[in-house]
PDB file of C-alpha atoms in Angstrom:
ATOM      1  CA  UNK A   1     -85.902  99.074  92.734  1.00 75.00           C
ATOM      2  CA  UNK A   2     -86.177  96.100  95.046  1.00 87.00           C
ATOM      3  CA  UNK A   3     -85.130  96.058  98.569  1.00 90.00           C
ATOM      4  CA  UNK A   4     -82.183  94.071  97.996  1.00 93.00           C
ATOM      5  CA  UNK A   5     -80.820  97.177  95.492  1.00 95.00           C
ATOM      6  CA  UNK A   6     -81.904  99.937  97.702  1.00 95.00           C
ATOM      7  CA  UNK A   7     -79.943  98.647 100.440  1.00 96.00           C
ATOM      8  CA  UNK A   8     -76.906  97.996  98.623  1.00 96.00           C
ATOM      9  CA  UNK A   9     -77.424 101.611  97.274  1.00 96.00           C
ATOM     10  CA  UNK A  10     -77.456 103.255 101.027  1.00 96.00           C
ATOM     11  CA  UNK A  11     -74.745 100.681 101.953  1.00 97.00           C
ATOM     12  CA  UNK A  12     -72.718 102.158  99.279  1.00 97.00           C
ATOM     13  CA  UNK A  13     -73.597 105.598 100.081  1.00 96.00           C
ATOM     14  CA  UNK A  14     -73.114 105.188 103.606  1.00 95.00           C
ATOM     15  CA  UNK A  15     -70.811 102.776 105.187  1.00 95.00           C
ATOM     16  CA  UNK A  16     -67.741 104.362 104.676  1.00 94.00           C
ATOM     17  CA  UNK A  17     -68.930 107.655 106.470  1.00 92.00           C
ATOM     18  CA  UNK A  18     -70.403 105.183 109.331  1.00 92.00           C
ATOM     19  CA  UNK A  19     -67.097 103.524 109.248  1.00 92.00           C
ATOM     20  CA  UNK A  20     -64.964 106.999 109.929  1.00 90.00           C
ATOM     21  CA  UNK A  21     -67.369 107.871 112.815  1.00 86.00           C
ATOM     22  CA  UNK A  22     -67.117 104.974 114.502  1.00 86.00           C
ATOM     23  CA  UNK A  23     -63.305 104.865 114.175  1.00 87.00           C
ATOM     24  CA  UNK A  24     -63.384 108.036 115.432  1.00 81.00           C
ATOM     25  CA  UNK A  25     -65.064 107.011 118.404  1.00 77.00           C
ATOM     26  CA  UNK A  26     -62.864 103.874 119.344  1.00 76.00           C
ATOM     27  CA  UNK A  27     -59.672 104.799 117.727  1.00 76.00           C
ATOM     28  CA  UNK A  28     -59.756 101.475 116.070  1.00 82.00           C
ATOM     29  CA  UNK A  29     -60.579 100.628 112.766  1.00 87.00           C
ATOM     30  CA  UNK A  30     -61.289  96.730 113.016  1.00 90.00           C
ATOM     31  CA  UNK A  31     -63.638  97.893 115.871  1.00 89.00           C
ATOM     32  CA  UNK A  32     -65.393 100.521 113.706  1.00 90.00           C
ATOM     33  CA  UNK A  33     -65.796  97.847 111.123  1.00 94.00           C
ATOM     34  CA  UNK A  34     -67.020  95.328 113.465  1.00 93.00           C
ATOM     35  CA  UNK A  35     -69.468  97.502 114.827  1.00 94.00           C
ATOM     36  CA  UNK A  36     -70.493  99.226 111.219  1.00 95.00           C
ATOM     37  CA  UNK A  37     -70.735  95.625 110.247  1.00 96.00           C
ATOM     38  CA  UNK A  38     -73.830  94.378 112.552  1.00 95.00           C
ATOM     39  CA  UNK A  39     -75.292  97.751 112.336  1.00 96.00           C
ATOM     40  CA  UNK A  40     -76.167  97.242 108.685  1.00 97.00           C
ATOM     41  CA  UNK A  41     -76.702  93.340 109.270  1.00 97.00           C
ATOM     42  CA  UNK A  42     -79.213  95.008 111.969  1.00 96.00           C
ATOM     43  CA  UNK A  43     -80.432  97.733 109.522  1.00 97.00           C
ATOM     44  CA  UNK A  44     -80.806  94.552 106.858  1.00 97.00           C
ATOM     45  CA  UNK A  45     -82.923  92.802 108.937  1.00 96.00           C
ATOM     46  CA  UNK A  46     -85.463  95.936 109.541  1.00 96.00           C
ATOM     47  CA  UNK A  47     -85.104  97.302 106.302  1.00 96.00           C
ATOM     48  CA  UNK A  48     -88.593  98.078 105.673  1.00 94.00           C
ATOM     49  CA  UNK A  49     -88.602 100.187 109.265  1.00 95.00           C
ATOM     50  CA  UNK A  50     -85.560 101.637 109.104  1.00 95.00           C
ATOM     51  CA  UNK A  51     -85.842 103.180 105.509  1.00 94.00           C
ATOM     52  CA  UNK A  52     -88.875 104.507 106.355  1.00 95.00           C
ATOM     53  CA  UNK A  53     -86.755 106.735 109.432  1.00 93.00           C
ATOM     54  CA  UNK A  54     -86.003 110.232 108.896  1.00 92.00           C
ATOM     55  CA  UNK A  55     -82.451 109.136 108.074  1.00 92.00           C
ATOM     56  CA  UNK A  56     -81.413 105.659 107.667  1.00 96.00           C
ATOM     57  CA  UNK A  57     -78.039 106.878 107.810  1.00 94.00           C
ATOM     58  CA  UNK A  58     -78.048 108.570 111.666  1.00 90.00           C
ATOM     59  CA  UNK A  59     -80.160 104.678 112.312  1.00 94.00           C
ATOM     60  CA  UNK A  60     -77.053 102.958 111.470  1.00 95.00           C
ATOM     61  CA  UNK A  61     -74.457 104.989 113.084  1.00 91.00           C
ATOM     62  CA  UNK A  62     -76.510 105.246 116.357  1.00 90.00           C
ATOM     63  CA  UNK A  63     -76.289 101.044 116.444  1.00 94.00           C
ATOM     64  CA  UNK A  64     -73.145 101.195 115.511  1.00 93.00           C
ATOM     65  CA  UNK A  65     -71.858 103.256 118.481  1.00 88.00           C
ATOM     66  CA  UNK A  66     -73.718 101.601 120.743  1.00 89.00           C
ATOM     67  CA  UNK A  67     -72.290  98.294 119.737  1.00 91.00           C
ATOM     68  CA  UNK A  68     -68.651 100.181 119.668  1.00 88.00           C
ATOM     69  CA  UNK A  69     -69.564 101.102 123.478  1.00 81.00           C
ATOM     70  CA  UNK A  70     -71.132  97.709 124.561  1.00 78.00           C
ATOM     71  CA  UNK A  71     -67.458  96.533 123.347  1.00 67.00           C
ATOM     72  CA  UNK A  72     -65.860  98.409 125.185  1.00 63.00           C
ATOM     73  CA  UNK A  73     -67.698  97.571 128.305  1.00 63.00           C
ATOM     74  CA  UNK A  74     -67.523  93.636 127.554  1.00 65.00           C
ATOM     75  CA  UNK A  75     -64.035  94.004 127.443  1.00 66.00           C
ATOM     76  CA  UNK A  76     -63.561  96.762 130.546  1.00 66.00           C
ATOM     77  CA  UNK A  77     -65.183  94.363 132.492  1.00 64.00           C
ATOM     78  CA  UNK A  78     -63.294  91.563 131.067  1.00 69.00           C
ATOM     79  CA  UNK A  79     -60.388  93.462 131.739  1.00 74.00           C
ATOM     80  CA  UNK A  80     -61.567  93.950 135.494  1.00 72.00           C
ATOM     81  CA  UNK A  81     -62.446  90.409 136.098  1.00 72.00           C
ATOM     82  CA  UNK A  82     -59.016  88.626 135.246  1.00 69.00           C
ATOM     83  CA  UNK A  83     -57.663  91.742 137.574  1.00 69.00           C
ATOM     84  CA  UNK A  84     -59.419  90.476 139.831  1.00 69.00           C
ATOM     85  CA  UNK A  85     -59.132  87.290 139.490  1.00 69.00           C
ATOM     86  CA  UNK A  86     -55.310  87.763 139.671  1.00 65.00           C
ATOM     87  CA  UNK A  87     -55.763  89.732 142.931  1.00 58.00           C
ATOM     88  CA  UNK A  88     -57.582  87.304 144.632  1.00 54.00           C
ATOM     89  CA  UNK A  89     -54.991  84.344 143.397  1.00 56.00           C
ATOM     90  CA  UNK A  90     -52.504  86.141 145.402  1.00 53.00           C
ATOM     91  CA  UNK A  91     -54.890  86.431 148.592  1.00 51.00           C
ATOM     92  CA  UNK A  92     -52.226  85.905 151.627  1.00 55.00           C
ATOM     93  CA  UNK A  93     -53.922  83.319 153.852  1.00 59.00           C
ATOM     94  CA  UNK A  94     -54.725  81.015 151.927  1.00 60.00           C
ATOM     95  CA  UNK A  95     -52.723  77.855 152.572  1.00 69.00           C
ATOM     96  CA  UNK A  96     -53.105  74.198 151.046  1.00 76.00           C
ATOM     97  CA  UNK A  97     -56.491  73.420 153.102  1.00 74.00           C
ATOM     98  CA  UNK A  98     -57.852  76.732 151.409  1.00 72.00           C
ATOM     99  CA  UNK A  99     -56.869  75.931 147.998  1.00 75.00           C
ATOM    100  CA  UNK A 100     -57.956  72.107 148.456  1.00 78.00           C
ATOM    101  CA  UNK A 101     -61.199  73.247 149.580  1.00 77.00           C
ATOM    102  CA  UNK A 102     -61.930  75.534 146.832  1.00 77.00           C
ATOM    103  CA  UNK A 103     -60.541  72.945 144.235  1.00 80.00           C
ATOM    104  CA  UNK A 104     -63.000  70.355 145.884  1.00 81.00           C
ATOM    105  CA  UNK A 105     -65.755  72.788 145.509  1.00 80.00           C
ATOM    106  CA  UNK A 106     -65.318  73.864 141.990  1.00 80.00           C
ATOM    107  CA  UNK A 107     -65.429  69.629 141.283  1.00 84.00           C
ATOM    108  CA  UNK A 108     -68.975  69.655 142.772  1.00 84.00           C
ATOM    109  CA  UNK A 109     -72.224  70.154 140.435  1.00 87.00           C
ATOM    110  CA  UNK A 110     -72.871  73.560 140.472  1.00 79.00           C
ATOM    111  CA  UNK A 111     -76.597  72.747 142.720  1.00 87.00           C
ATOM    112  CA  UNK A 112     -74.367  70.453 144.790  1.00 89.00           C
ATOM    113  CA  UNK A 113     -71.878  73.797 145.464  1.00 82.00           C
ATOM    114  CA  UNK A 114     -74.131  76.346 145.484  1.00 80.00           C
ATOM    115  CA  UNK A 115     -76.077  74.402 148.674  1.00 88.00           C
ATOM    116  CA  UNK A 116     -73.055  73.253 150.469  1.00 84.00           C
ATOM    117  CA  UNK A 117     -71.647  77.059 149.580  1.00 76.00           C
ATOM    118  CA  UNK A 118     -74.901  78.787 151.034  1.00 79.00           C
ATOM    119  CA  UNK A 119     -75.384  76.404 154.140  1.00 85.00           C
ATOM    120  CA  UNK A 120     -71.500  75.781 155.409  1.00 80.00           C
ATOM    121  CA  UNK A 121     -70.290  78.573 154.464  1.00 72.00           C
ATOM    122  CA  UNK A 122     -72.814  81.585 154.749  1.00 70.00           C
ATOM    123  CA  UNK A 123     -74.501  79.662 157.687  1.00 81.00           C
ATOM    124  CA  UNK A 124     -77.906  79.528 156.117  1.00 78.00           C
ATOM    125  CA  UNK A 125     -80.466  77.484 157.129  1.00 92.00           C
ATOM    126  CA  UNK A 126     -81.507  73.870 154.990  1.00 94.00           C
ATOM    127  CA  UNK A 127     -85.294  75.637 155.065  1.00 94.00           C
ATOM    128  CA  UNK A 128     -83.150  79.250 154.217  1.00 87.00           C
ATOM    129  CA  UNK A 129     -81.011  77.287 151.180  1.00 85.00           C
ATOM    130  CA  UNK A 130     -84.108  75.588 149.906  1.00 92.00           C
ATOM    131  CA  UNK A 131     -85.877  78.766 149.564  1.00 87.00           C
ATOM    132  CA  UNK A 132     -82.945  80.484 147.813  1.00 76.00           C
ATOM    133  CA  UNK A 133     -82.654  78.154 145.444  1.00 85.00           C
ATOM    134  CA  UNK A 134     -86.550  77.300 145.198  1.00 89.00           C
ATOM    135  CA  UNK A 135     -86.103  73.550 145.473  1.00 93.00           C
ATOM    136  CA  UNK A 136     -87.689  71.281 148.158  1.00 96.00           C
ATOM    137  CA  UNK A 137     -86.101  70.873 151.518  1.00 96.00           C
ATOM    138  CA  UNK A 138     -85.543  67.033 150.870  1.00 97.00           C
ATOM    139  CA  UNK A 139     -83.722  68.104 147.663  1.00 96.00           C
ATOM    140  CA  UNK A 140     -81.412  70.486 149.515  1.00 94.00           C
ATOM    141  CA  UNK A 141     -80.805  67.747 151.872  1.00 96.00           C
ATOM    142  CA  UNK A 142     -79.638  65.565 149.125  1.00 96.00           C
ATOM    143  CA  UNK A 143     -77.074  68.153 147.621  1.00 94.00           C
ATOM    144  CA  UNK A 144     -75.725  68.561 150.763  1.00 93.00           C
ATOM    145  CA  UNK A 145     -75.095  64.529 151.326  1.00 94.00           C
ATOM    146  CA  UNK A 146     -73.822  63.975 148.068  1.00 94.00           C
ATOM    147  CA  UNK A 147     -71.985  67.410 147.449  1.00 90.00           C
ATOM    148  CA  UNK A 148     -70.108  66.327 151.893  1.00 90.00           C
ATOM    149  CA  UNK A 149     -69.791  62.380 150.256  1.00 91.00           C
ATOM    150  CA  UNK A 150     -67.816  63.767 147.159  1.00 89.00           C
ATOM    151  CA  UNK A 151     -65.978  66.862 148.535  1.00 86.00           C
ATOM    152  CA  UNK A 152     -64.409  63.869 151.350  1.00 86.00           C
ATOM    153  CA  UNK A 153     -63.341  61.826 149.048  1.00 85.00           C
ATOM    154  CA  UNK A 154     -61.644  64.725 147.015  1.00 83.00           C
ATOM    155  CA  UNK A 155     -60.209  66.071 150.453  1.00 80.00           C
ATOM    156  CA  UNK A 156     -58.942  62.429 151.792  1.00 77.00           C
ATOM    157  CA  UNK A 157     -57.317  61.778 148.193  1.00 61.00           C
ATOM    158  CA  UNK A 158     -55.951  64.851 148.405  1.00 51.00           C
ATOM    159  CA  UNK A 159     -54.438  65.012 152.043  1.00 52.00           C
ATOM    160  CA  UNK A 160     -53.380  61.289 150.733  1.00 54.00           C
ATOM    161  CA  UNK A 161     -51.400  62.516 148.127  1.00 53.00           C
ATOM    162  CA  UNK A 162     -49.763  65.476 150.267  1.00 52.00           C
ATOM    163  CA  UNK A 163     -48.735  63.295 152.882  1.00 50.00           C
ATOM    164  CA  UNK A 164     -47.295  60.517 150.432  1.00 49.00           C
ATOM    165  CA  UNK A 165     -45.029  63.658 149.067  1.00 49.00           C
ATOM    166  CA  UNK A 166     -44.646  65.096 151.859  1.00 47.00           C
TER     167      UNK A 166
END
């Protein structure tokens, strides 16, 4: 029997079983699938290690709850981060200079935000950025210009455009 037929053969055997514990586990059966699924595309893959375990079968299921749980934690944390997220949307104190500012710094490149972030903001150093972010000084210094050069134009257009409304 070739690989190919042995592993449909445990597949066969197997998968619903793997299928049920997993379901068990989550309480839902696209889950359990999901998860049974790369199990056996992982068992597939190492099929000339894992046949050679002292049961295949106990392989596959332990992969497959451990993708089940690493689910469950992408979406937990997910879950948590739009929480969050909404929480902080709803921050009192923040006013239109607040929101401006953070709109002007999400525009920047992220090496342009991250210095102008870590200097202006947490009060580091030029020599204390460049060393966090392991680039010369010189190239810190240029961030800084062009990230100041492109957040005042953002911040003039958009006081600009308040006061033209307002």
């Amino acid at each position: 029997m070739g690989d190919a037929e042995e592993f449909d053969a445990f597949y066969t055997a197997c998968a619903g079983r793997v299928v049920g514990h997993v379901y068990v586990l989550t309480g839902n059966r696209g889950e359990a699938e999901d998860a049974v699924a790369e199990a056996f595309m992982r068992a597939w893959q190492r099929w000339r290690t894992v046949r050679e375990a002292d049961s295949p079968e106990a392989w596959v299921r332990r992969v497959a709850s451990r993708i089940a749980v690493s689910s469950w934690r992408k979406t937990l944390n997910r879950i948590r981060a739009h929480h969050r997220a909404a929480v902080d949307q709803s921050v009192p104190g923040l006013n239109e200079d607040h929101v401006a500012l953070l709109q002007a710094l999400q525009r920047l490149n992220p090496n342009q935000r991250r210095a102008v972030v870590l200097h202006h903001l947490n009060d580091l150093s030029v020599a204390d950025v460049a060393a966090e972010m392991q680039v010369p000084v010189g190239t810190v210094k240029a961030y800084l210009a062009r990230g100041r050069r492109a957040m005042a134009g953002m911040l003039t257009d958009t006081h600009h455009e308040g006061a033209s409304h307002g």
